[in-house]
């Protein structure tokens, strides 16, 4: 039976919700996290790239600043997590190699490198031969590369395991139940109601429910965040001992116009991702998704054929109209968003936790979070 009151109740026990709960609990806040399957949805499907540089998009400068702060926050967060739990955080400071297959692919990564340099980001252009020197099992057809020393990865499943242990040790109460609705009394959120009818009262409700954030009952329609699911399939492959390490760095490839990434784990796993499809909440793994991932992966890493296919799985990225998260006040007292992290949920877990905790504790939105308030999506009333 859940406690019937807390200081903060968090709807959603993925990486964002758990990291936020842990941050708050360490500051002495009484926190409840409600989620029927904590850590088992979007957070368990990711490849876990910390990729502010290699995933930069033209014109997303505020998001780049947040993403860079996100990658900078990871080493201290990982060290704290390991210290608190004795478990691995999953952080792997490997650097990232972007590679191109044909001449058009090479032109595309050179254009991107130019933009990244204009933004002051650390990238080093390489020939195909130089790229293969860093990763000898890359295909001879790889024609160009780019070394990005500060884009890394996190084994998301290890991070979830460690965060579940850390939150428990810090006194967070995890309620493995479905949330029926957010309780709103007048102009104020005052807690949640679980399926079955129990109510947990709280001063603050944080919605960190990823792609389900707009679906939760009780929240006035005009305040619902514009978050939608964007399906992504990934593959988990196992590298036989004889071929290890197949890769030492994250490899992102543009292969005949298609983008694929290969993320090695120190334990011999290789994650290949990801498709991107607007199919609502459908998480079936489709044959075409598996085919395209393998087709593109083996073009740049021929040894892919020799790896064991351990898992093919689909997850849902919580996506917003501008690809940036929705953080902070929702528009009524006592309700905060920590959602819409799209492709950057693993990357942004520690920094989001810090920003939301600061908002809860001080009542003030930190400057870094201000461009990501929900109000940016509300249309201004028309002048009469
Ligand atoms: N960040 C990688 C992806 O969403 O596929």
XYZ file of C-alpha atoms and ligand atoms in Angstrom:
389
model
C 0.000 0.000 0.000
C 1.412 3.383 -0.996
C 1.919 6.235 1.448
C -0.998 8.571 1.072
C 1.100 11.702 0.930
C 4.489 12.896 -0.266
C 6.194 16.182 -1.039
C 6.569 15.257 -4.703
C 4.911 12.534 -6.726
C 6.461 11.657 -10.069
C 4.345 10.056 -12.773
C 6.719 7.830 -14.724
C 9.670 5.726 -13.614
C 11.883 5.858 -16.669
C 15.370 7.356 -16.533
C 14.028 10.918 -16.347
C 11.586 10.174 -13.522
C 14.032 8.041 -11.551
C 16.936 10.491 -11.899
C 14.658 13.336 -10.784
C 13.377 11.317 -7.834
C 16.916 10.445 -6.763
C 18.067 14.087 -7.010
C 15.114 15.295 -4.909
C 15.390 12.508 -2.324
C 19.049 13.358 -1.761
C 17.899 16.888 -0.959
C 15.597 15.550 1.754
C 12.379 15.630 -0.259
C 9.800 12.833 0.291
C 9.225 11.380 -3.170
C 6.850 8.798 -4.608
C 7.339 7.478 -8.163
C 4.328 5.790 -9.764
C 4.829 3.508 -12.746
C 3.494 -0.006 -13.440
C 6.694 -0.985 -15.305
C 9.540 1.267 -14.119
C 12.482 1.433 -16.509
C 10.955 -1.113 -18.879
C 9.569 1.114 -21.628
C 11.477 3.733 -23.617
C 14.417 3.700 -21.185
C 15.164 0.041 -21.808
C 15.145 0.269 -25.596
C 17.661 3.054 -26.281
C 21.227 2.689 -27.511
C 22.146 5.353 -24.953
C 24.217 7.700 -27.077
C 25.390 10.923 -25.502
C 25.557 12.658 -28.834
C 25.084 16.436 -28.690
C 27.636 16.957 -31.463
C 26.889 14.099 -33.859
C 23.108 14.565 -33.557
C 23.174 18.360 -33.849
C 20.501 19.693 -36.188
C 20.681 22.939 -38.130
C 19.059 25.790 -36.164
C 18.543 24.033 -32.799
C 20.928 26.225 -30.792
C 19.054 26.220 -27.442
C 18.770 22.460 -27.591
C 22.475 22.165 -28.383
C 23.310 24.191 -25.244
C 21.115 21.896 -23.147
C 22.551 18.761 -24.764
C 26.134 19.946 -24.160
C 25.256 20.614 -20.513
C 23.715 17.132 -20.516
C 26.891 15.388 -21.599
C 28.948 17.481 -19.164
C 26.696 16.394 -16.283
C 27.129 12.665 -16.900
C 30.581 11.928 -15.388
C 29.716 13.335 -11.930
C 26.251 11.743 -12.056
C 27.787 8.367 -12.977
C 30.394 8.629 -10.222
C 27.698 9.482 -7.637
C 25.519 6.618 -8.849
C 28.362 4.119 -8.645
C 29.363 5.412 -5.226
C 25.779 5.216 -3.914
C 25.019 1.731 -5.235
C 28.266 -0.127 -5.968
C 26.721 -0.833 -9.400
C 28.009 0.239 -12.817
C 26.366 3.387 -14.154
C 26.829 2.234 -17.753
C 28.814 5.321 -18.804
C 31.343 4.483 -21.526
C 33.552 7.438 -22.502
C 34.420 6.050 -25.908
C 34.210 9.016 -28.280
C 32.341 8.723 -31.579
C 33.462 8.116 -35.136
C 31.132 9.292 -37.902
C 31.793 7.570 -41.192
C 30.604 7.914 -44.763
C 30.250 5.205 -47.372
C 30.023 6.713 -50.848
C 30.964 10.150 -52.235
C 27.511 11.656 -51.537
C 27.658 10.377 -47.942
C 31.138 11.923 -47.585
C 29.860 15.270 -48.895
C 27.012 15.157 -46.341
C 29.310 14.551 -43.385
C 31.738 17.254 -44.592
C 28.853 19.762 -44.693
C 27.860 18.750 -41.177
C 31.480 19.021 -39.974
C 31.641 22.555 -41.344
C 28.492 23.506 -39.403
C 29.778 21.833 -36.237
C 33.061 23.752 -36.494
C 31.165 27.031 -36.977
C 29.395 26.248 -33.682
C 32.797 25.785 -32.035
C 32.333 22.028 -31.581
C 35.268 19.668 -31.425
C 35.359 17.566 -34.612
C 38.295 16.237 -36.632
C 37.838 15.278 -40.276
C 39.440 11.996 -41.363
C 40.099 10.143 -44.589
C 38.659 6.655 -44.969
C 42.085 5.190 -44.190
C 42.375 7.292 -41.003
C 38.893 6.170 -39.923
C 39.890 2.515 -40.436
C 43.027 3.093 -38.361
C 40.741 3.941 -35.442
C 38.353 1.076 -36.206
C 40.157 -1.618 -38.209
C 37.047 -3.748 -38.891
C 35.288 -0.994 -40.844
C 34.615 -1.815 -44.500
C 37.274 -0.873 -47.042
C 34.502 1.051 -48.793
C 34.336 3.628 -45.979
C 35.424 6.772 -47.793
C 35.650 9.463 -45.105
C 35.203 10.004 -41.405
C 34.941 12.477 -38.592
C 36.247 11.962 -35.070
C 34.085 13.450 -32.306
C 35.983 13.006 -29.036
C 33.262 14.182 -26.636
C 30.219 12.181 -27.782
C 29.987 9.019 -25.676
C 27.422 6.413 -24.638
C 25.675 4.953 -21.620
C 24.388 1.411 -21.301
C 20.818 2.511 -20.589
C 19.804 -0.788 -18.987
C 22.671 -0.641 -16.510
C 21.779 2.971 -15.747
C 18.161 1.958 -15.036
C 19.271 -0.862 -12.711
C 21.596 1.451 -10.807
C 18.969 4.194 -10.542
C 16.349 1.780 -9.215
C 18.815 0.744 -6.495
C 19.845 4.348 -5.788
C 16.285 5.633 -5.472
C 15.347 2.785 -3.145
C 18.406 3.427 -0.955
C 17.572 7.145 -0.851
C 14.055 6.419 0.439
C 12.049 7.025 -2.728
C 8.833 5.034 -2.663
C 8.240 3.219 -5.933
C 4.580 2.398 -6.543
C 4.296 -0.168 -9.338
C 0.781 0.824 -10.309
C -0.972 2.593 -13.160
C -1.831 6.232 -12.600
C -5.525 6.814 -13.308
C -5.322 10.597 -13.202
C -3.659 13.671 -11.826
C -5.888 15.175 -9.142
C -6.574 18.815 -9.897
C -8.477 20.869 -7.317
C -9.492 24.151 -8.884
C -6.315 25.668 -10.285
C -3.901 23.378 -8.461
C -2.572 19.836 -8.893
C -2.705 18.152 -5.520
C -1.651 14.578 -6.177
C -2.511 11.505 -8.208
C -5.164 8.824 -8.164
C -4.001 5.269 -8.836
C -6.037 2.738 -10.805
C -8.134 1.220 -8.039
C -8.892 4.561 -6.470
C -6.177 5.293 -3.876
C -5.056 8.889 -3.857
C -1.520 10.059 -3.109
C -1.510 13.713 -2.142
C 1.536 15.840 -2.905
C 2.608 19.465 -3.022
C 4.031 18.904 -6.496
C 3.254 16.461 -9.296
C 5.981 15.947 -11.911
C 4.859 14.264 -15.112
C 7.757 12.295 -16.589
C 5.676 9.794 -18.501
C 7.558 10.050 -21.797
C 5.364 9.311 -24.837
C 2.301 8.847 -22.585
C 2.592 12.312 -21.018
C -0.308 13.783 -22.992
C -2.595 10.846 -22.216
C -2.939 11.245 -18.470
C -6.446 12.042 -17.280
C -7.210 14.937 -14.994
C -4.949 17.470 -16.689
C -6.979 20.237 -18.364
C -6.993 19.693 -22.150
C -5.489 23.097 -22.931
C -2.422 22.256 -20.838
C -1.663 18.840 -22.296
C 1.841 18.795 -23.759
C 2.213 18.169 -27.507
C 4.146 14.930 -27.021
C 3.682 12.060 -29.446
C 5.340 8.648 -29.784
C 7.914 8.109 -32.537
C 8.696 4.444 -32.967
C 12.299 3.229 -33.179
C 13.517 -0.336 -33.652
C 16.963 -1.383 -32.477
C 18.957 -4.603 -32.519
C 21.186 -6.035 -29.807
C 23.996 -8.149 -31.204
C 26.620 -10.155 -29.354
C 30.221 -10.087 -30.556
C 31.949 -13.509 -30.218
C 35.092 -13.461 -28.022
C 37.325 -14.028 -31.045
C 36.250 -10.742 -32.682
C 36.272 -8.486 -29.610
C 36.281 -5.627 -29.534
C 34.553 -5.361 -32.894
C 34.364 -1.609 -32.283
C 35.929 0.573 -29.616
C 33.972 3.736 -30.298
C 30.390 4.553 -31.157
C 30.196 4.500 -34.945
C 27.580 6.533 -36.783
C 27.385 5.907 -40.460
C 25.791 7.467 -43.461
C 25.581 4.579 -45.887
C 24.117 5.362 -49.325
C 22.035 8.090 -47.734
C 20.794 5.978 -44.815
C 21.802 6.720 -41.231
C 22.708 3.904 -38.863
C 24.585 3.782 -35.580
C 26.547 1.016 -33.910
C 27.137 1.400 -30.204
C 29.577 -1.038 -28.563
C 29.370 -1.980 -24.905
C 32.499 -3.047 -23.036
C 30.840 -6.430 -22.280
C 30.677 -7.432 -25.963
C 27.200 -6.207 -26.845
C 26.751 -4.114 -29.983
C 23.559 -2.069 -30.303
C 22.444 -1.150 -33.823
C 19.818 1.513 -34.331
C 17.503 2.940 -35.135
C 14.497 3.133 -37.371
C 12.169 6.111 -37.073
C 8.474 5.628 -37.865
C 5.262 7.494 -37.076
C 3.078 4.534 -36.072
C 1.471 5.721 -32.856
C 1.918 3.372 -29.915
C 2.735 0.355 -32.097
C 5.820 -1.436 -30.731
C 5.816 -4.474 -33.011
C 9.220 -5.164 -34.544
C 8.733 -5.213 -38.305
C 10.792 -7.322 -40.695
C 11.551 -4.254 -42.799
C 13.031 -2.465 -39.781
C 15.351 -5.355 -38.969
C 16.289 -5.688 -42.636
C 17.232 -2.024 -43.072
C 19.286 -1.905 -39.870
C 21.264 -5.014 -40.842
C 21.653 -3.878 -44.453
C 23.155 -0.554 -43.367
C 25.236 -1.956 -40.501
C 26.914 -4.633 -42.609
C 27.743 -2.086 -45.319
C 30.087 -0.292 -42.916
C 30.932 -3.212 -40.588
C 30.948 -6.428 -42.669
C 31.619 -8.558 -39.578
C 28.012 -7.821 -38.558
C 27.119 -11.045 -40.380
C 29.079 -13.061 -37.806
C 27.416 -11.589 -34.724
C 24.636 -13.241 -32.757
C 21.300 -11.469 -33.040
C 20.167 -11.453 -29.412
C 17.239 -9.073 -29.478
C 15.179 -6.942 -31.814
C 13.009 -4.472 -29.957
C 10.995 -1.326 -30.581
C 10.508 1.671 -28.322
C 8.727 4.997 -28.460
C 10.610 8.287 -28.442
C 8.603 11.043 -26.710
C 8.648 13.604 -29.483
C 7.616 17.267 -29.569
C 6.975 19.634 -32.494
C 10.433 21.229 -32.124
C 12.323 18.091 -31.012
C 13.163 19.704 -27.670
C 11.963 18.634 -24.232
C 9.215 20.236 -22.193
C 10.504 21.198 -18.751
C 9.071 23.049 -15.778
C 5.719 24.645 -14.907
C 2.708 23.215 -16.713
C 0.417 26.233 -16.300
C -1.338 25.383 -13.026
C 0.205 25.393 -9.571
C 1.823 22.210 -8.403
C 2.270 20.598 -11.833
C 5.589 20.312 -13.662
C 6.618 18.636 -16.914
C 9.802 16.658 -17.390
C 8.983 15.113 -20.738
C 9.418 15.173 -24.518
C 13.093 14.220 -24.535
C 12.806 12.705 -28.022
C 16.190 11.202 -28.986
C 17.987 12.582 -25.951
C 16.434 10.978 -22.889
C 19.519 9.147 -21.681
C 21.723 12.138 -22.414
C 19.420 14.549 -20.603
C 18.497 12.492 -17.516
C 21.068 13.985 -15.109
C 20.638 17.582 -16.269
C 16.829 17.343 -16.323
C 16.894 15.924 -12.795
C 18.987 18.889 -11.643
C 16.787 21.471 -13.404
C 13.508 20.023 -12.125
C 14.866 19.624 -8.588
C 15.997 23.259 -8.620
C 12.561 24.344 -9.828
C 10.835 22.348 -7.065
C 13.199 23.511 -4.317
C 13.465 27.196 -5.227
C 10.211 27.839 -7.085
C 12.295 29.388 -9.868
C 13.011 27.993 -13.315
C 16.777 27.906 -13.988
C 17.915 29.886 -17.058
C 19.016 26.750 -18.913
C 15.459 25.374 -18.729
C 13.662 28.576 -19.780
C 13.686 27.906 -23.554
C 11.943 24.593 -22.841
C 8.832 25.760 -20.997
C 5.509 24.353 -22.217
C 4.220 27.871 -22.844
C 6.247 28.061 -26.071
C 3.574 25.862 -27.667
C 0.606 27.943 -26.538
C -0.683 30.211 -29.263
C -0.877 33.868 -28.348
C -4.467 35.238 -28.205
C -5.376 37.049 -31.395
C -5.396 40.857 -31.220
C -8.943 42.148 -31.712
N 19.311 9.003 -30.121
C 19.144 7.958 -31.033
C 17.787 7.665 -31.495
O 16.810 8.209 -31.034
O 17.673 6.857 -32.374
